[in-house]
Short mmCIF file of C-alpha atoms in Angstrom, two decimals:
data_model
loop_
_atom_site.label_atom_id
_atom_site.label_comp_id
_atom_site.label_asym_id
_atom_site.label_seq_id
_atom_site.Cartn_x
_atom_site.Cartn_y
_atom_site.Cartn_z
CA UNK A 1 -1.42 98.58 -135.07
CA UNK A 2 -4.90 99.77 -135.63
CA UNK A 3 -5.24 98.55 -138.99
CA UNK A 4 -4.24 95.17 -137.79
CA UNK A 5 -7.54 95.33 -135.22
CA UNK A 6 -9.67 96.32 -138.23
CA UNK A 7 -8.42 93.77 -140.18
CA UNK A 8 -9.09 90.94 -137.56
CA UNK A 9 -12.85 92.25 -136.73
CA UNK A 10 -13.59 92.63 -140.71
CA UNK A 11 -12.28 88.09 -141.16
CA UNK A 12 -14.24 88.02 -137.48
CA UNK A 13 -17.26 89.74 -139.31
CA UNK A 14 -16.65 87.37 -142.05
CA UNK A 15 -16.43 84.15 -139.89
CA UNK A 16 -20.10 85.05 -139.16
CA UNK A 17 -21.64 84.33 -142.55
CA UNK A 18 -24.66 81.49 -143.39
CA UNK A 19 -26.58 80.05 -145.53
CA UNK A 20 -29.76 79.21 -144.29
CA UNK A 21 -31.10 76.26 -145.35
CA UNK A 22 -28.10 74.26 -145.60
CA UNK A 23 -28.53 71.68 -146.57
CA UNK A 24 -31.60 73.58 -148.99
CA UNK A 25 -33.96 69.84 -149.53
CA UNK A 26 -36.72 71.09 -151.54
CA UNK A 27 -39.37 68.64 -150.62
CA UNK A 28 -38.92 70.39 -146.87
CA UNK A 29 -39.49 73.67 -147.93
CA UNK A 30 -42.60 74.21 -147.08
CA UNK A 31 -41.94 72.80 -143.13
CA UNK A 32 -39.42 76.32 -143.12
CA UNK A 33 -42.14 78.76 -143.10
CA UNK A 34 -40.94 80.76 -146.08
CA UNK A 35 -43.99 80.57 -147.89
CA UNK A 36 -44.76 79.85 -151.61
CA UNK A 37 -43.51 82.80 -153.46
CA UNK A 38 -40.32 81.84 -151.59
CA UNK A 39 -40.35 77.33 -152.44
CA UNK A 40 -36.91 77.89 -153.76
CA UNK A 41 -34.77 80.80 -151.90
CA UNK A 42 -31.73 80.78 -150.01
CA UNK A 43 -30.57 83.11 -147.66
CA UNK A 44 -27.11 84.56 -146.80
CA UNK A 45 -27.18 85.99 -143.81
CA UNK A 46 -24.40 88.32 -141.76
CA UNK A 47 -23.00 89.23 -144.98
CA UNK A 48 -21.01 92.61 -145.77
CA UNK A 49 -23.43 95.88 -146.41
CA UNK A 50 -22.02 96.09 -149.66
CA UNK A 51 -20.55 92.29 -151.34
CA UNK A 52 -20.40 90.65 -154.26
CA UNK A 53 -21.86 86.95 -154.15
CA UNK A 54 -20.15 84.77 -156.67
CA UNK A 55 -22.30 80.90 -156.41
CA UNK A 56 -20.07 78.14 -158.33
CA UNK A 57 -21.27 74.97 -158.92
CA UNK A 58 -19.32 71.83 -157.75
CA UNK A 59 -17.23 72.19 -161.10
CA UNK A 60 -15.94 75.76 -160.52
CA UNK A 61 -18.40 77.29 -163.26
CA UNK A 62 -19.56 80.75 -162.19
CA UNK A 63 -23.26 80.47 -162.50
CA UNK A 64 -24.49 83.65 -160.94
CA UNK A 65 -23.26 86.68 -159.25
CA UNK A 66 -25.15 88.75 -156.85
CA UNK A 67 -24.28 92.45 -156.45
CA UNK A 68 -25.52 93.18 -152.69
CA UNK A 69 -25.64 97.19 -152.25
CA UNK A 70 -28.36 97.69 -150.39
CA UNK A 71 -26.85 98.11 -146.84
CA UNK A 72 -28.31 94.80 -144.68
CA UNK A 73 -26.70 91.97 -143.83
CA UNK A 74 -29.14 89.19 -145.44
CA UNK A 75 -29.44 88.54 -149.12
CA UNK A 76 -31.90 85.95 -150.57
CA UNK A 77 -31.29 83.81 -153.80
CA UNK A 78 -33.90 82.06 -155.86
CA UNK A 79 -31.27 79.45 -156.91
CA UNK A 80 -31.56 80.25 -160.71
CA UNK A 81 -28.64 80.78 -162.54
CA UNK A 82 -27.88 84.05 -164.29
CA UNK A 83 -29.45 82.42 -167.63
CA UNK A 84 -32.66 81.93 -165.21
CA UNK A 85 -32.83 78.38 -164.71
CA UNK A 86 -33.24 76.28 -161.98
CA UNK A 87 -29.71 74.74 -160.27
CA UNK A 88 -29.50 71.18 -159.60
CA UNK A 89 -28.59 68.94 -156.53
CA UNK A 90 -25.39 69.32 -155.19
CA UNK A 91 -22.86 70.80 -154.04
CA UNK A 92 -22.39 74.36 -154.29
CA UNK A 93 -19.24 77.43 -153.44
CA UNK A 94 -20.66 80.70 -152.45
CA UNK A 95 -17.27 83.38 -152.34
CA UNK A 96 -18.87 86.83 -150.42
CA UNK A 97 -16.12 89.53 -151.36
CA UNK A 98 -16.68 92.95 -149.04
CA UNK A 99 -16.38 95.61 -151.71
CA UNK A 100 -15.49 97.73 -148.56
CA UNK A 101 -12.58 95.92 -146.89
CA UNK A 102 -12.00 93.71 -149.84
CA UNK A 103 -11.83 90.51 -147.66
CA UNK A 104 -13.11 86.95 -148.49
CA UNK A 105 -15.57 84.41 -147.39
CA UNK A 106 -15.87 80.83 -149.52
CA UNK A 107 -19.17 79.41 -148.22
CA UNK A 108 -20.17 76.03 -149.18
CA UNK A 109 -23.82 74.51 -149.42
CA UNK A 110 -25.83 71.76 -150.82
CA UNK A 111 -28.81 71.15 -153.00
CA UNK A 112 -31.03 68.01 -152.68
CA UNK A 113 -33.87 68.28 -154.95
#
């Protein structure tokens, strides 16, 4: 019975997760207070200690994983893609795997540049 309790809190835990803006405009990213050096982040927040981020565009193409290892539960993203360009408006699937429990999250978000 106990493992069924962990298992409930980790999906609660998981329930929790954001992305913050969302939706991310770009022209209001400056009203957000992030400053310059940060015009074109994201943030996940509440996320696992240790996760993988997989982003996916609207398409299903895997265009960049983020290996989160560093213990907190916020991760920012400068919306490149793993070849280092800039993603485009739309609509986009964040899946947040805990490399601890092994659940899932599938996060969606959108783009207006």
């Amino acid at each position: 019975m106990a493992s069924t309790g962990q298992t409930e809190a980790a999906k609660d835990a998981l329930d929790l997760i954001r992305v913050v803006p969302n939706p991310y405009n770009i022209s209001a990213s400056s009203e957000l207070g992030f400053g310059e050096l940060a015009q074109n982040r994201l943030y996940f927040f509440n996320i696992p200690g240790r996760c993988d981020i997989k982003i996916y565009s609207e398409l299903g193409e895997l265009i960049e994983t983020i290996e989160h290892r560093d213990g907190s539960g916020d991760q920012a993203w400068d919306s490149l893609t793993s070849s280092g360009q800039i993603i485009v408006s739309g609509i986009y699937i964040a899946v947040i795997e805990n490399k601890d429990t092994g659940g899932k999250k599938i996060v969606k978000f959108v783009i207006i540049r």
